[in-house]
XYZ file of C-alpha atoms in Angstrom:
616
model
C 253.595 -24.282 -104.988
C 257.561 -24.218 -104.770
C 259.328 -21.800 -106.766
C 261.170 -25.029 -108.626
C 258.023 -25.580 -109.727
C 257.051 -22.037 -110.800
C 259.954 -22.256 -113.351
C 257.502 -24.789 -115.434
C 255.500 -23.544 -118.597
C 253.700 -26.669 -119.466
C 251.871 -29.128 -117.497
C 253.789 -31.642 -118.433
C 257.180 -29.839 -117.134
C 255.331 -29.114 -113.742
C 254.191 -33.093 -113.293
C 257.702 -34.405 -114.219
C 259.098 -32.079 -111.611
C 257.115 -33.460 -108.823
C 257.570 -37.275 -109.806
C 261.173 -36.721 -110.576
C 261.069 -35.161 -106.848
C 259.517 -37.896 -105.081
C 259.236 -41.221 -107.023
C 258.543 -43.235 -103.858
C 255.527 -40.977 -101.777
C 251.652 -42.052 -103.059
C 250.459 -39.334 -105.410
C 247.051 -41.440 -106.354
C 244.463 -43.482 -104.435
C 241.708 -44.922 -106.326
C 238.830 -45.870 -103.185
C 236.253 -46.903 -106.152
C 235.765 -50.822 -105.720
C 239.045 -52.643 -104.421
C 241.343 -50.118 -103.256
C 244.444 -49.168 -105.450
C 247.208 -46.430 -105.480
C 250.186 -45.222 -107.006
C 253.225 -43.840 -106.126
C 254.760 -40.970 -107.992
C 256.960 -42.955 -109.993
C 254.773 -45.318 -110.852
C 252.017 -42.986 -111.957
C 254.687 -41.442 -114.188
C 255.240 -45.057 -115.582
C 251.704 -45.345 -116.610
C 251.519 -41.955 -117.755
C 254.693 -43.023 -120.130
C 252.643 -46.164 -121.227
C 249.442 -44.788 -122.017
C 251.664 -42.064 -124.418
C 253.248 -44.849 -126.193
C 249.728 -46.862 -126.614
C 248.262 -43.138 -128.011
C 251.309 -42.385 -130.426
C 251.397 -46.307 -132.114
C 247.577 -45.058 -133.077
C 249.385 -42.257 -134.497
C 248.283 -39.479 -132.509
C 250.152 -36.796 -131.678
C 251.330 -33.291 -131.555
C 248.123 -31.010 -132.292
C 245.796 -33.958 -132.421
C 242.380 -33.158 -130.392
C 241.214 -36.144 -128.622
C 238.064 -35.965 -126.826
C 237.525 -37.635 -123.528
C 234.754 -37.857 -121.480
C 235.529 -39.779 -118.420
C 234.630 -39.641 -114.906
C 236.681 -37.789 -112.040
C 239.724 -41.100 -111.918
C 242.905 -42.105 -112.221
C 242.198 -43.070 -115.772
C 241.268 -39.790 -116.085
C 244.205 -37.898 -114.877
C 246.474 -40.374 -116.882
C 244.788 -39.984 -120.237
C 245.294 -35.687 -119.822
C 248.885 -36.308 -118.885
C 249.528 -39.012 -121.499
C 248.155 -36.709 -124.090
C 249.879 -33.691 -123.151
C 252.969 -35.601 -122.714
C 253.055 -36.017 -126.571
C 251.480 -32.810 -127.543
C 248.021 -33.444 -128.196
C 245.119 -31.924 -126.708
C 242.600 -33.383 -124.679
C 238.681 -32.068 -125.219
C 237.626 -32.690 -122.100
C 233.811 -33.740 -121.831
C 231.866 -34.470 -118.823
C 231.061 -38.246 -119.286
C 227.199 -37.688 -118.381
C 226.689 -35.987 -121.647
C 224.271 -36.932 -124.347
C 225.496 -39.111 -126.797
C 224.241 -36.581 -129.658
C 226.517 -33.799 -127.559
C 229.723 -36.155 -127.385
C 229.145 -36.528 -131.560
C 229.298 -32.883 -132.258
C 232.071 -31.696 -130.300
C 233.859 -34.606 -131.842
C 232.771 -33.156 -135.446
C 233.182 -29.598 -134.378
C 236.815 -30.448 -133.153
C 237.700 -32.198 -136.120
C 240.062 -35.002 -133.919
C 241.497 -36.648 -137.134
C 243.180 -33.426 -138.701
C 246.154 -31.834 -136.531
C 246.142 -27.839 -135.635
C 249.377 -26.193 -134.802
C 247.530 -23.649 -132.662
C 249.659 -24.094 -129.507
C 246.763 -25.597 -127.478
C 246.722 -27.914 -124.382
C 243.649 -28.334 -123.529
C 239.816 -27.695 -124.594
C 237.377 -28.123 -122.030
C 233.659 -28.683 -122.846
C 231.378 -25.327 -121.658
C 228.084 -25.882 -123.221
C 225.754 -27.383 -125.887
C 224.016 -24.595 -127.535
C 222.647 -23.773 -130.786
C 225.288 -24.504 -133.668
C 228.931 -25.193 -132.657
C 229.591 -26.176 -128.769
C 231.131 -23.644 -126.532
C 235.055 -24.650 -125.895
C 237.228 -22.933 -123.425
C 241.070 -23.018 -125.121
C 243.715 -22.944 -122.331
C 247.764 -22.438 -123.998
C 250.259 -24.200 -122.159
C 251.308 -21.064 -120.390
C 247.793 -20.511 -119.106
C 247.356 -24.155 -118.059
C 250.283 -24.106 -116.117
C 249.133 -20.884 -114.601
C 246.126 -21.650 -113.922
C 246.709 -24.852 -112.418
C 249.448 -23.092 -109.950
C 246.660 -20.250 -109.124
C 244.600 -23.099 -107.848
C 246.572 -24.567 -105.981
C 246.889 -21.332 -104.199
C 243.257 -21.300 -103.756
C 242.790 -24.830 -102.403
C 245.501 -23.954 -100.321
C 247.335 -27.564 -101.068
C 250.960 -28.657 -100.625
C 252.975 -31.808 -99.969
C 251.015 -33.083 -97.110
C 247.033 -32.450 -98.793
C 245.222 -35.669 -98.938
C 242.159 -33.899 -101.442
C 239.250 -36.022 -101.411
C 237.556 -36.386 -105.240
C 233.892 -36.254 -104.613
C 232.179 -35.856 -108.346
C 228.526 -35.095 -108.919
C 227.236 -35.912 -111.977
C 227.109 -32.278 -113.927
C 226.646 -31.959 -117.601
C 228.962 -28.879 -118.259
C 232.739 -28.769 -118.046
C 234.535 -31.136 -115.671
C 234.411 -28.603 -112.586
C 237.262 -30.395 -110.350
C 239.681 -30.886 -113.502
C 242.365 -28.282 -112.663
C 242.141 -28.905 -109.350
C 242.900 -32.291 -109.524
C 245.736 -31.541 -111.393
C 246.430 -28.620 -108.997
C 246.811 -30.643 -106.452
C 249.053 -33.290 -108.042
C 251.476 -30.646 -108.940
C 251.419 -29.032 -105.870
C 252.803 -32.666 -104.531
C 249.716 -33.589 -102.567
C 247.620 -37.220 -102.592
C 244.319 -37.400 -104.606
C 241.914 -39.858 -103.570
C 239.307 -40.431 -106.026
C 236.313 -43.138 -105.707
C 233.851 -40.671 -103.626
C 230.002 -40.532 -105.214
C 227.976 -37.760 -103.835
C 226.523 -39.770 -100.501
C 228.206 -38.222 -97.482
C 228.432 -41.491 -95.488
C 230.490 -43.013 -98.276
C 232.463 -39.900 -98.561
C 233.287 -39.828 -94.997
C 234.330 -43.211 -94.505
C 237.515 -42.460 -96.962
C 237.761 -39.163 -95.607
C 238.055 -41.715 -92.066
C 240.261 -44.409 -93.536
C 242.479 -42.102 -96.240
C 243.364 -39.358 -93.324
C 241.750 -36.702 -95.938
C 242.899 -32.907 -95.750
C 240.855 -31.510 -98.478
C 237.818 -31.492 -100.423
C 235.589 -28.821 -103.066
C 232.065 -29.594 -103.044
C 229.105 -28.061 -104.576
C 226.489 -25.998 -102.419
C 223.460 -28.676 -102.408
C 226.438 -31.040 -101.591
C 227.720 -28.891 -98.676
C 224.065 -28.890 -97.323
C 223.933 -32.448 -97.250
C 227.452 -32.542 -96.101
C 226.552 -31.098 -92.569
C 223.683 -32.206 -92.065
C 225.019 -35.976 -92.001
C 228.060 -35.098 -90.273
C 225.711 -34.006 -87.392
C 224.856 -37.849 -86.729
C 227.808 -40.019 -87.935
C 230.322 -41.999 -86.301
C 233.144 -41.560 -88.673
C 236.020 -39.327 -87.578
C 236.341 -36.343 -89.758
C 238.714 -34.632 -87.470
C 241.852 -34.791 -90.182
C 239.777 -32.484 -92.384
C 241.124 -29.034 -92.791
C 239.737 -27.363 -95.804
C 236.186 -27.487 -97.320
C 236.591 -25.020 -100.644
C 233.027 -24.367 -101.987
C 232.662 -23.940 -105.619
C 229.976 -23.136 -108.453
C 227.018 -21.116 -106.760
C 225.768 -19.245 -103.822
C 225.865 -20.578 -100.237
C 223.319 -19.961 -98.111
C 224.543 -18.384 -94.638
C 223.243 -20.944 -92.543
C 224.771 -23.773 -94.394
C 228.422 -22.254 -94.276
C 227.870 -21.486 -90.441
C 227.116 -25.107 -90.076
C 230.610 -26.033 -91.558
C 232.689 -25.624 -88.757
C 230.453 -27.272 -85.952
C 229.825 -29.766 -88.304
C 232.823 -30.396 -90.285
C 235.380 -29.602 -87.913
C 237.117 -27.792 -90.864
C 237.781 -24.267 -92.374
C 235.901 -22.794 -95.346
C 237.218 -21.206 -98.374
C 233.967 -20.312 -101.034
C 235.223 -20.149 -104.922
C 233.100 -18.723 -107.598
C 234.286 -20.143 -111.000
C 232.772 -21.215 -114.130
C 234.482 -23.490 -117.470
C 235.937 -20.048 -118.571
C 238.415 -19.451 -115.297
C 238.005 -18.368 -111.570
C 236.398 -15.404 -110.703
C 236.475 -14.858 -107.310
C 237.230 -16.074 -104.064
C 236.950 -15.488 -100.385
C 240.280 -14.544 -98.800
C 241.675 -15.171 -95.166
C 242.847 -12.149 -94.703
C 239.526 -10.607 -94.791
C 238.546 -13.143 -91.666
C 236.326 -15.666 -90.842
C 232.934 -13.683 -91.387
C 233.500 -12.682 -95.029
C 234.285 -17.187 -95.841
C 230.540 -17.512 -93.457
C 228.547 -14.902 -95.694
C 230.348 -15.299 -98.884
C 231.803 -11.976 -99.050
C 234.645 -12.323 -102.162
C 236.973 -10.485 -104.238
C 238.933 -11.083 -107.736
C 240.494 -14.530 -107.728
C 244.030 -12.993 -107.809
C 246.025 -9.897 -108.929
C 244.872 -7.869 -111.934
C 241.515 -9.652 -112.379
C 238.537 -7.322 -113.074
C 234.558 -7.660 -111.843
C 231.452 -5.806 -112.440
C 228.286 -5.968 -111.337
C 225.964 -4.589 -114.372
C 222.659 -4.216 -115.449
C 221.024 -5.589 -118.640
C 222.851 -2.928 -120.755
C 226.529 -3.310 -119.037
C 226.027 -0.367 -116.820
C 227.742 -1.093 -113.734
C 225.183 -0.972 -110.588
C 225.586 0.929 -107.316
C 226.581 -0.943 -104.069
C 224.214 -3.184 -102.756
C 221.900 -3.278 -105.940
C 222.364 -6.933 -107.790
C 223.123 -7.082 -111.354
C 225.294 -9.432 -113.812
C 228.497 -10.249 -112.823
C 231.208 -9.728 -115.649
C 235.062 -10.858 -115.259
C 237.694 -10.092 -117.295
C 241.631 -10.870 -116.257
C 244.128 -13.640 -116.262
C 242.778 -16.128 -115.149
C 239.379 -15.752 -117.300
C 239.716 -16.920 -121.167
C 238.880 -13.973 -123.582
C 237.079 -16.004 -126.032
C 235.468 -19.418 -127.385
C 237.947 -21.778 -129.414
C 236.830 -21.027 -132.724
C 233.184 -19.726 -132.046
C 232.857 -15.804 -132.669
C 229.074 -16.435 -132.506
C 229.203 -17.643 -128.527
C 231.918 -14.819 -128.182
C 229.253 -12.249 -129.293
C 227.053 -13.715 -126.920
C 229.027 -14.541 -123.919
C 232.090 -12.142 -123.927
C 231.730 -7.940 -123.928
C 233.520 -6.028 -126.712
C 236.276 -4.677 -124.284
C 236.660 -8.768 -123.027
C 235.007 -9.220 -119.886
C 232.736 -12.628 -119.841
C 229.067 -12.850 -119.208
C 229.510 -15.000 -116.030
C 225.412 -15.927 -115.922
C 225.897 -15.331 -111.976
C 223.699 -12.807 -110.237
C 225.965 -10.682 -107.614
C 225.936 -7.705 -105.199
C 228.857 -5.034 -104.128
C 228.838 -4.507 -100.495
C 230.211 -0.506 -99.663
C 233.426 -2.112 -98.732
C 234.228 -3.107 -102.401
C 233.235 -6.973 -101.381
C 231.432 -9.149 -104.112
C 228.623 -11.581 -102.867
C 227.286 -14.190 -105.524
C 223.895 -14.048 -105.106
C 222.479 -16.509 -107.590
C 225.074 -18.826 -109.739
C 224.543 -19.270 -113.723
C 222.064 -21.024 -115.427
C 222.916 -24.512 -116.740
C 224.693 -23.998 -120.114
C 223.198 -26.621 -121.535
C 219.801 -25.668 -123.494
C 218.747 -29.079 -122.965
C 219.486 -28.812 -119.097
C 217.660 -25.478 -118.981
C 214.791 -26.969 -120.196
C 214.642 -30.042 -117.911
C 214.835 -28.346 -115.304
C 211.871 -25.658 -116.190
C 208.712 -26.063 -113.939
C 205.811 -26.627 -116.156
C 202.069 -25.301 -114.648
C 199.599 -27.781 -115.274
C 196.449 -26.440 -116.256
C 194.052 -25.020 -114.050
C 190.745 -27.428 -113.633
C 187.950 -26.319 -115.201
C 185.943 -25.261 -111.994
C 188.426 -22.733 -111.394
C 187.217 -19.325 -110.853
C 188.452 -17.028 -113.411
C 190.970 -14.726 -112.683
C 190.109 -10.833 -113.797
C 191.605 -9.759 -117.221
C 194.840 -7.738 -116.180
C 196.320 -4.861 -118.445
C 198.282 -5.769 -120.970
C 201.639 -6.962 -120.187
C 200.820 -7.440 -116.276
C 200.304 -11.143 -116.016
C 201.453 -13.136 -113.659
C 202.056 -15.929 -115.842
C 204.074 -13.838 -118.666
C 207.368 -13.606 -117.024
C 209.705 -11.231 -118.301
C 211.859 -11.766 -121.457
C 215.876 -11.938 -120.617
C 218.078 -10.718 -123.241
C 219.928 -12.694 -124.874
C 221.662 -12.858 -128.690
C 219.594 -14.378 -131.274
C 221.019 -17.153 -133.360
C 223.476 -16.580 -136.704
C 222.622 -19.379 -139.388
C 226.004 -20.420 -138.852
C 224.962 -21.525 -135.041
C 221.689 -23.313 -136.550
C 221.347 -27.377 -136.158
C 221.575 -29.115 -138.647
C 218.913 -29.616 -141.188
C 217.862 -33.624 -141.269
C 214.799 -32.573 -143.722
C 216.409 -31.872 -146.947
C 213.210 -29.451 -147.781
C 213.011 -27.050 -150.271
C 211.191 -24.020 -149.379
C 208.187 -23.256 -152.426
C 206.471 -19.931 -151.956
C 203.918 -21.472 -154.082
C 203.196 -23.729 -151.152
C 203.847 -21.881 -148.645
C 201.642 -20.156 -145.472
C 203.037 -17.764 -143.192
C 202.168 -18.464 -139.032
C 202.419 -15.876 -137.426
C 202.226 -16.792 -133.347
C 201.651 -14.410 -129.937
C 202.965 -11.309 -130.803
C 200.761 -9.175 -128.546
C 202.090 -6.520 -125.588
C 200.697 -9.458 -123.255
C 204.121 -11.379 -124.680
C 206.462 -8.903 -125.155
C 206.508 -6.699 -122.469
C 206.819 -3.060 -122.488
C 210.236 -2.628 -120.673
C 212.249 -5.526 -122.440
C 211.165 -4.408 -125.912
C 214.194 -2.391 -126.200
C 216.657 -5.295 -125.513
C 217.588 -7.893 -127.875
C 216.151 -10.191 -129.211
C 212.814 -8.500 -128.745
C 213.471 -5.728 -131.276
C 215.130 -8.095 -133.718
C 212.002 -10.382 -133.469
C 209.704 -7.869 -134.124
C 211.964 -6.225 -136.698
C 212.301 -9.710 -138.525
C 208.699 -10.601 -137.808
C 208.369 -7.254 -140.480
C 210.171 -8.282 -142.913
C 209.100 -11.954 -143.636
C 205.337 -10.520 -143.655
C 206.272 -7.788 -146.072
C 208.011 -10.476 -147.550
C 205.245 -12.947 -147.893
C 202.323 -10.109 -148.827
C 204.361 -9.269 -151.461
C 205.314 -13.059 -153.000
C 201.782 -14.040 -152.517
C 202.474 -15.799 -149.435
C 199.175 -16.271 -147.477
C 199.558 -14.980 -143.705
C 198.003 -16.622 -140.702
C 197.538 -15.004 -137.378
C 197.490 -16.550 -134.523
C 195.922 -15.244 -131.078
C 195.132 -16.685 -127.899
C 191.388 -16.704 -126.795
C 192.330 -15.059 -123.270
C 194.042 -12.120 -124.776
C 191.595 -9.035 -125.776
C 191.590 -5.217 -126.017
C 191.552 -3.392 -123.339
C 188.504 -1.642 -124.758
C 186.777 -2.366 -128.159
C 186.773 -5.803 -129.783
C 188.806 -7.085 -132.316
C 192.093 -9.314 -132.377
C 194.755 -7.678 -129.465
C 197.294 -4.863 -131.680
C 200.515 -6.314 -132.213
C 203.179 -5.103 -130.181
C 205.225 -1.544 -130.854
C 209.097 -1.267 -130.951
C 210.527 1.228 -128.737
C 213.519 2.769 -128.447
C 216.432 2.692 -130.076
C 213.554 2.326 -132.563
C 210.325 4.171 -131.422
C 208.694 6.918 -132.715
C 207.210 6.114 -136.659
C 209.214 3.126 -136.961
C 207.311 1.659 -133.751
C 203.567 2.590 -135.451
C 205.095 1.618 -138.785
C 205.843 -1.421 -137.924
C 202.061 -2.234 -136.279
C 200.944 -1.032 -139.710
C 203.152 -3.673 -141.468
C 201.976 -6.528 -139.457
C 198.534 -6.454 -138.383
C 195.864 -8.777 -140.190
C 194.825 -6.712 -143.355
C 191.988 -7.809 -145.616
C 193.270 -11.130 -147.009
C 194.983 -12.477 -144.089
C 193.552 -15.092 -141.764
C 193.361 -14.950 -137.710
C 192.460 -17.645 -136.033
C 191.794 -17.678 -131.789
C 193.743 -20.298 -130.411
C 193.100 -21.996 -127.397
C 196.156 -24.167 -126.704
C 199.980 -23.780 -127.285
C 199.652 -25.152 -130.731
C 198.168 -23.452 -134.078
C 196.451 -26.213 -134.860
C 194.564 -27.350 -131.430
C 190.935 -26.553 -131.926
C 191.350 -23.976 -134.562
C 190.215 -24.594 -138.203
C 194.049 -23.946 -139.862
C 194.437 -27.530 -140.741
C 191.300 -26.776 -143.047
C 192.807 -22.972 -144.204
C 196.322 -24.444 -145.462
C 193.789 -27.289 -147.696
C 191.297 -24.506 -148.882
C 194.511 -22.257 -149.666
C 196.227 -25.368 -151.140
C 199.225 -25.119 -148.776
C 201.640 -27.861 -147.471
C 204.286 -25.771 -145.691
C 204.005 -24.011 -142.822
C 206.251 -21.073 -142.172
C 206.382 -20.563 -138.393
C 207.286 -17.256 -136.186
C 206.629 -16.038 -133.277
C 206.168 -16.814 -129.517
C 207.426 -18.715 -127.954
C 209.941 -21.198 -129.077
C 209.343 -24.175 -126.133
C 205.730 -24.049 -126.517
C 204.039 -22.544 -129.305
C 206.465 -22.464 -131.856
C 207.456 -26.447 -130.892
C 204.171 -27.730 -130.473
C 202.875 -26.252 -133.882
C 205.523 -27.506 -135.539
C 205.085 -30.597 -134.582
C 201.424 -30.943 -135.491
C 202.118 -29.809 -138.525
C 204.509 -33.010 -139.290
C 201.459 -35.077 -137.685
C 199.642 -33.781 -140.156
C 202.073 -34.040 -142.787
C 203.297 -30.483 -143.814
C 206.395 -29.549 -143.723
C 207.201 -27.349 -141.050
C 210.192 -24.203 -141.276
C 210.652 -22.789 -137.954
C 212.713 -19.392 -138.099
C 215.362 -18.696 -135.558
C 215.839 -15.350 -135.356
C 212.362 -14.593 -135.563
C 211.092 -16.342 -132.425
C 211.990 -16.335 -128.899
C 211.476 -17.247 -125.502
C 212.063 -16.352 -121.898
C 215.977 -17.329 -122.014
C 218.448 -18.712 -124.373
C 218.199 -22.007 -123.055
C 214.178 -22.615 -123.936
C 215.168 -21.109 -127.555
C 217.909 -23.782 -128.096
C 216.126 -26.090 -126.864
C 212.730 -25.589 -128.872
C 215.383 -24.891 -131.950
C 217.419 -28.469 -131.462
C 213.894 -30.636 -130.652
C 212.738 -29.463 -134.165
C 215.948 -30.057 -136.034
C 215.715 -33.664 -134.297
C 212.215 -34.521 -134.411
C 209.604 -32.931 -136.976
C 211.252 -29.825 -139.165
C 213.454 -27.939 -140.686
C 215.120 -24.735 -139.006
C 215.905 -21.419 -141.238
C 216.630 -18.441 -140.530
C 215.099 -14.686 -141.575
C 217.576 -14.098 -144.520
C 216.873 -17.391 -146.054
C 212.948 -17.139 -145.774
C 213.001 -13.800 -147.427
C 215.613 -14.588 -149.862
C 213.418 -17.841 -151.053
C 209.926 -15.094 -150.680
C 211.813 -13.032 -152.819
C 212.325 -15.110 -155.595
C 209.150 -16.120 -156.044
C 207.136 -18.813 -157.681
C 209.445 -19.807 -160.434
C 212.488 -20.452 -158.417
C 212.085 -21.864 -154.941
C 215.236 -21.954 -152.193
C 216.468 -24.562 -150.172
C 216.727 -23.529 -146.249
């Protein structure tokens, strides 16, 4: 980007500069339908009339305004138009739910203006409570939209092709789209994600440049290998969002004709990037370093110690171009940003001995609801399957291992539709899968596992000592090793072993009183007699804890609304195998069939016993 336009703080200043520059060369192509474009000056023009339309609905400086439109020219307008007169676009992928798109419109609160300096918010996630929103100032818009063009490698003659798969977290191409405009190249937008539609406008619009995903870039080439459209003007192929597999980026050049440049990035900022100067093997096997000058990366393990070469790990980034924090969410910075402000990326990565980073595995979908979609569910087995032979405890192939993660504040809890009151006069306590078959020996240290157990405590304590009847619940295929008798409950270890660990086993296990039932499903209430318990005990709540959240915990809740109880589900004291199955289980609940608490409410409501009941 020219040094003219390196003197520019705002976006704003740095589009101006360009149309003011060139009024009469096409900066926009829209190939969608019947083919339209726009010169510079004329895009400036609409940009000027959509501000004028947005300001006589009196919006204006500070304003949030959230838009959720697909990779366009009316996109691009509406982000200029609003920056032009100060607002702030919230920028939301357009294949959102509708629920999503309703509460980052609450959470943003578009009617009341901020004077917080902000130009843009861009969408990052729907998790538990408030949604995760990346701030960018106007000084780190502009810079970041400069440091991309730097990566893309555009100028005054880059035709970038738009090609926009359908993603449900941030708007990926955003800044570079805008990078490219302010750089003074040609966007051509209109491209869905089949390659023989792609290539016929990278044929008929002389197309320089393009970003694609990785399944993309596999499809990409192998197309390319059999068409008839002329791809030879193509130049640069930047790869963004995930891992490449080697023999996909050495099929790039034979195929493509072009060079290859792979980006790792996520809605927070750029991370890192291959570079030219380390040559054409390192762009082929993915071998990267910091996306620019003073930026930071670490390859860790699960408690942020940083890994030798060669052994994968977390990848944290802290520097310029990564944001150091949610717009107004402290409980997703907790989760998602270090103390000393590096960011969680999600991505699994490597150090080679040379000080190169290779992404091995990208993030997870930040969407709980994405996560979950995309699970792989077994079916089960048919019932002339042999048996498999009991393994020892915590050793099954079909427990995974539970991933850290931070358990949910009641300030990040969905809202409650139920408007229940939580009676420990009614009230049973179900107590789900907490055997070392569920939580595994080696992750017990890690949150949330020891704040599961630890809350798991408390509400029995808790509920023994308000009268509260406690139900146990324990799969049929689980057993002692040796003896008979329900499997022992699992022990805490460090930072909390020793006689907390066995004094927490004596806290929880079934004592005379209690009630354990074997079940033989994911639900409580599936061919087990509990339905009957809660009537003989005179109980229409249900109190549930436990594992885990996407099956278990969901599916007893909901057959306790078929059978109408009311169901309390407590956040922090159940889990899952990631964050995502936990939000998901949590949200599904909130929506559907109960109410969802959290550990200091239940105890608070157990602790003031019959005569005054608390709403959760």
């Amino acid at each position: 980007m020219s040094t003219d336009a390196s003197r520019h703080t705002t976006l704003d200043g740095l589009f101006r500069a360009r149309a003011e520059s060139h009024p009469e060369r096409v900066a926009l192509v829209d190939a969608a339908g019947e083919r339209a474009e726009w010169t510079w000056g004329e895009l400036a023009g609409r940009v000027e009339d959509r501000a004028a339309e947005l300001a006589d609905l009196r919006i204006g400086e500070g304003h949030r305004v959230v838009v959720a439109l697909p990779g366009s020219a009316a996109l691009v307008a509406e982000v200029l138009a609003l920056g032009r007169i100060g607002a702030v676009p919230v920028v939301v992928p357009p294949s959102v739910p509708e629920p999503t798109a309703r509460a980052v419109r609450r959470f943003t609160g578009s009617a009341a203006p901020y004077d917080d300096g902000l130009a843009l918010l861009q969408y990052a996630g729907d998790e538990v409570g408030a949604p995760r929103l990346v701030p960018l100032d106007h000084p780190a818009l502009a810079r970041a939209v400069r440091e991309r063009a730097g990566v893309l490698g555009a100028g005054e003659d880059t035709v970038h092709l738009v090609v926009r798969p359908e993603l449900t977290v941030g708007v990926p191409g955003l800044l570079d789209w805008l990078a490219v405009l302010c750089a003074g190249g040609r966007l051509v937008t209109g491209a869905g994600d089949d390659p023989d539609d792609a290539f016929r406008l990278v044929t008929a619009e002389r197309v320089t440049h393009t970003a694609l995903t990785a399944p993309l870039t596999d499809r990409w080439t192998t197309a390319a290998a059999v068409t008839a459209w002329d791809l030879t003007g193509l130049r640069t192929l930047v790869v963004s969002g995930g891992a490449l597999a080697e023999p996909v980026a050495r099929r790039v050049l034979p195929a493509l004709g072009c060079s290859l440049r792979q980006v790792f990035g996520t809605a927070e900022g750029l991370v890192a990037r291959t570079w030219q100067e380390d040559g054409t093997e390192a762009a082929l096997t993915g071998r990267a370093r910091a996306a620019s000058e003073g930026h930071e990366l670490r390859v860790v393990d699960h408690r942020d110690r940083d890994v030798p070469p060669g052994a994968e790990g977390q990848l944290l980034s802290r520097g310029p171009d990564t944001v150091r924090g949610y717009w107004r969410s402290p409980e997703h910075d907790t989760r998602h940003f270090t103390t000393d402000g590096f960011h969680r990326t999600g991505a699994i990565a490597r150090t080679t001995e040379t000080g190169l980073l290779v992404v091995v595995r990208g993030p997870e979908p930040a969407s709980g609801r994405a996560r979950a979609a995309r699970t792989v569910h077994r079916l089960p087995a048919p019932r002339s399957r042999p048996t498999r032979p009991h393994r020892p405890e915590g050793q099954t192939e079909m427990t995974p291992p539970m991933f850290p993660y931070v358990m949910p504040t009641p300030t990040m809890l969905p809202a409650d539709r139920t408007g229940w009151t939580l009676d420990p006069a009614r009230a049973a306590l179900v107590v789900l899968n907490l055997q070392n078959r569920f939580v595994r020996t080696l992750e017990r240290e890690a949150a949330p596992a020891a704040e599961l157990l630890a809350n798991t405590a408390r509400l029995i304590d808790g509920a023994r000592a308000a009268g509260v009847p406690v139900i146990h619940s324990v799969p049929a295929g689980v057993r002692r090793a040796t003896g008979r008798g329900p499997v022992p409950y699992a022990r805490l270890v460090a930072p909390v072993a020793g006689a907390d660990a066995e004094a927490f086993v004596d806290r929880v296990e079934p004592r005379a009183g209690d009630t354990v039932l074997t079940a033989r499903k994911y639900s409580a209430f599936a061919r087990t007699r509990l339905d009957g318990r809660l009537r003989e005990l005179e109980r229409d709540q249900v109190v549930i804890l436990g594992l885990y959240a996407r099956a278990g915990v969901l599916m007893t809740a909901g057959d306790a609304w078929a059978q109408d109880l009311e169901a309390f589900v407590v956040a922090d004291a159940v889990a899952d195998l990631c964050a995502g199955h936990h939000e998901f289980a949590l949200e599904w609940v909130a929506d559907t069939c109960g109410a969802v608490t959290a550990t200091d409410r239940v105890a608070a409501a157990f602790d003031a016993g019959h005569p005054a009941a608390e709403a959760v």
